[in-house]
Amino acid sequence: MPHKILLVDDSKTVRQQVAVALTQAGFSTVEAGDGQEALDQMAKNPDVKMIVCDVNMPRMSGLEFLAAMKQAGKMGNPPVVMLTTEGKNDVIDKAKALGVRGWVVKPFKADQLIAAAKKLTGA
Amino acid sequence: MASSAHSSTAAGGSLGSTITPRGGAVDTGVLNAIQSQVSSLQKLADELLGKCITISEKEVMAAGDAVRAIYDETREQVSAVDHAVASLGNEAGNRSAASLGAAMKRQRELFGEFMNELSRRLEAQSAAANHALAMVAKVNEFTKKVSGLWSEARILTVNARIEAARLGEQGAGFAIIAQEMGRFTVAVAKANEATSGIAQQMADTIPAIASESDSMVAGVREFSAHLAEESNRLERVYSEAMANALDALNAANGAGKQTVERAQEVLSHLQFQDMLTQALRQMDALTKTVDANVTELAAGRMTANQVAPLTNRSVFDQGDVSDSERGDVMLF
């Protein structure tokens, strides 16, 4: 049974590209277009082993999603890696304080993302 | 309208200051005109941005789907080739190849043994035929001797009859001997004739058998040599074919993997779409800010000094992350 990863990004193309990279490496994926959809997907997929999340998204941003997860006591399990165009240290520090396990500034490198996913999921 | 907006630019600098005359009095007519312009601009920009996002998203998705199809197909091929290479290259494959080679060798050995045995038997047959031929010669010699004895017996018979006739009644014993000798010589002659006939038939047949045996032995030897040569050639061809197949599979495997890497590279290039979308959204937000500012100024709820300068940090500005660090995963 492949490990399931939740991809949260308002860009379909980014979700598609990340999905291709991760499924090629043996993972399965589910997708969400913003933080709110991500919360819904988490409720539907309790077997998610890792979350890859954008920061800037409409309706509910990545940081708001992290805050909601933390409030629900779910931060850290599954681990969250942020995949974003954002690279400012203050934003990264905020996310770290909320419990994210990794940060990637787009465009991502497939091999590195796969290696991180394997490490964080134990695959 | 453009000239009106231009004429209202008195102080320069921020957008707010461009719509506030130095005297402090607000020309609402000008502001309304600018607001109308900005609203129109925003409407057009909304439509344009919407189209840009929709079209670029649609086209890039289509391109992504196409590349993904190639990628998936190639990955399947790589997987199939990987499997083939593994089955040829792994221990089981080697054992299978070794078993096949051993089986071929054993079969060749068994066939060689059979041919050698056949050759030995044919040689024995040839030797037996030659021996029989020698025996026929002896029979012939014996028959000649019998024939000689028969001639002598006939002479004795004739002499016995002459002697019997010369002695009259006193020679009756010779007459009986002559009669018996006569029957004996006839019998010997018949036997001799039969033996000679058989010996002659054997003498006629056996050389043909011996010759045929020799010919077969030579044929078997030639065939055996040819078989050994073919078997060796087959083994060489098999080994070369195995090596060529492995080379071809490895080459195909390498090419397939290269294609997969290329597809990944193409997909990674498509990530510009995300930045483009965000840039367009930022432009959309800026336009809305301008519209809001103009609305507030026109309503007199905001002065030119209260208008915050517009910030437009490029989405391509990666903040505190250098270009070389983009794409790297930082794990905490």
Coordinates of C-alpha atoms in Angstrom, one line a residue, chain B residues 65-201:
Chain B
D65 CA -1.2 16.0 -19.6
A66 CA 0.6 15.3 -22.9
V67 CA 4.0 15.2 -21.2
R68 CA 2.6 13.1 -18.4
A69 CA 1.2 10.6 -20.9
I70 CA 4.7 10.3 -22.5
Y71 CA 6.2 10.1 -19.1
D72 CA 3.9 7.3 -17.9
E73 CA 4.3 5.4 -21.2
T74 CA 8.1 5.7 -21.0
R75 CA 8.0 4.7 -17.3
E76 CA 6.1 1.5 -18.2
Q77 CA 8.7 0.8 -20.9
V78 CA 11.5 1.4 -18.5
S79 CA 9.8 -0.9 -16.0
A80 CA 9.4 -3.6 -18.6
V81 CA 13.0 -3.3 -19.8
D82 CA 14.1 -3.2 -16.1
H83 CA 12.3 -6.5 -15.6
A84 CA 13.8 -8.1 -18.7
V85 CA 17.3 -7.0 -17.7
A86 CA 16.8 -8.2 -14.2
S87 CA 15.5 -11.6 -15.4
L88 CA 18.4 -11.9 -17.8
G89 CA 21.0 -10.5 -15.4
N90 CA 20.0 -11.9 -12.1
E91 CA 21.1 -15.1 -10.5
A92 CA 18.1 -17.1 -11.7
G93 CA 18.7 -15.9 -15.3
N94 CA 22.3 -16.8 -15.1
R95 CA 21.4 -20.2 -13.7
S96 CA 18.9 -20.6 -16.5
A97 CA 21.4 -19.6 -19.1
A98 CA 24.0 -21.9 -17.5
S99 CA 21.5 -24.8 -17.4
L100 CA 20.7 -24.3 -21.1
G101 CA 24.4 -24.2 -21.9
A102 CA 25.0 -27.3 -19.8
A103 CA 22.0 -29.1 -21.4
M104 CA 23.3 -28.3 -24.9
K105 CA 26.7 -29.5 -23.9
R106 CA 25.3 -32.7 -22.4
Q107 CA 23.2 -33.4 -25.4
R108 CA 26.2 -32.9 -27.6
E109 CA 28.2 -35.4 -25.4
L110 CA 25.3 -37.9 -25.5
F111 CA 25.0 -37.6 -29.3
G112 CA 28.8 -37.9 -29.6
E113 CA 28.8 -41.1 -27.5
F114 CA 26.0 -42.5 -29.6
M115 CA 27.9 -41.7 -32.8
N116 CA 31.1 -43.3 -31.4
E117 CA 29.2 -46.4 -30.4
L118 CA 27.6 -46.6 -33.9
S119 CA 31.0 -46.1 -35.4
R120 CA 32.5 -48.9 -33.3
R121 CA 29.7 -51.2 -34.2
L122 CA 30.0 -50.5 -37.9
E123 CA 33.7 -51.1 -37.7
A124 CA 33.0 -54.4 -36.0
Q125 CA 30.6 -55.2 -38.7
S126 CA 33.2 -54.3 -41.3
A127 CA 35.7 -56.5 -39.5
A128 CA 33.2 -59.4 -39.3
A129 CA 32.6 -59.0 -43.0
N130 CA 36.3 -59.1 -43.7
H131 CA 36.6 -62.1 -41.5
A132 CA 33.8 -63.8 -43.3
L133 CA 35.4 -63.0 -46.6
A134 CA 38.6 -64.8 -45.3
M135 CA 36.5 -67.7 -44.3
V136 CA 35.0 -67.8 -47.8
A137 CA 38.5 -67.9 -49.2
K138 CA 39.3 -70.9 -47.0
V139 CA 36.0 -72.6 -48.0
N140 CA 37.0 -72.0 -51.6
E141 CA 40.4 -73.5 -50.9
F142 CA 38.7 -76.5 -49.2
T143 CA 36.3 -76.9 -52.1
K144 CA 39.2 -77.1 -54.5
K145 CA 40.9 -79.7 -52.3
V146 CA 37.6 -81.7 -52.2
S147 CA 37.3 -81.2 -56.0
G148 CA 40.9 -82.6 -56.3
L149 CA 39.9 -85.6 -54.1
W150 CA 36.8 -86.1 -56.2
S151 CA 38.9 -86.2 -59.4
E152 CA 41.2 -88.8 -57.8
A153 CA 38.2 -90.8 -56.6
R154 CA 36.8 -90.8 -60.1
I155 CA 40.1 -92.1 -61.5
L156 CA 40.1 -94.8 -58.8
T157 CA 36.5 -95.7 -59.7
V158 CA 37.3 -96.0 -63.4
N159 CA 40.4 -98.1 -62.6
A160 CA 38.3 -100.3 -60.3
R161 CA 35.7 -100.9 -63.1
I162 CA 38.5 -101.7 -65.6
E163 CA 40.0 -104.1 -63.1
A164 CA 36.6 -105.6 -62.4
A165 CA 36.0 -106.1 -66.1
R166 CA 39.4 -107.7 -66.6
L167 CA 39.1 -110.1 -63.7
G168 CA 35.5 -111.2 -64.6
E169 CA 33.7 -113.0 -61.8
Q170 CA 36.8 -112.7 -59.6
G171 CA 36.6 -109.0 -60.0
A172 CA 33.1 -108.7 -58.6
G173 CA 34.5 -107.1 -55.4
F174 CA 36.1 -104.4 -57.5
A175 CA 32.8 -103.9 -59.3
I176 CA 31.0 -103.2 -56.0
I177 CA 33.8 -100.9 -54.8
A178 CA 33.7 -99.1 -58.2
Q179 CA 29.9 -98.8 -57.9
E180 CA 30.1 -97.3 -54.3
M181 CA 33.0 -95.1 -55.3
G182 CA 30.9 -93.8 -58.2
R183 CA 28.0 -92.9 -55.9
F184 CA 30.4 -91.3 -53.5
T185 CA 32.0 -89.1 -56.1
V186 CA 28.6 -88.0 -57.4
A187 CA 27.6 -87.1 -53.9
V188 CA 30.9 -85.3 -53.3
A189 CA 30.5 -83.5 -56.6
K190 CA 27.0 -82.3 -55.8
A191 CA 28.1 -81.1 -52.3
N192 CA 31.2 -79.5 -53.7
E193 CA 29.1 -77.7 -56.3
A194 CA 26.6 -76.5 -53.6
T195 CA 29.4 -75.3 -51.3
S196 CA 31.1 -73.5 -54.2
G197 CA 27.8 -71.8 -55.1
I198 CA 27.3 -70.6 -51.5
A199 CA 30.9 -69.5 -51.2
Q200 CA 30.6 -67.6 -54.4
Q201 CA 27.5 -65.9 -53.3

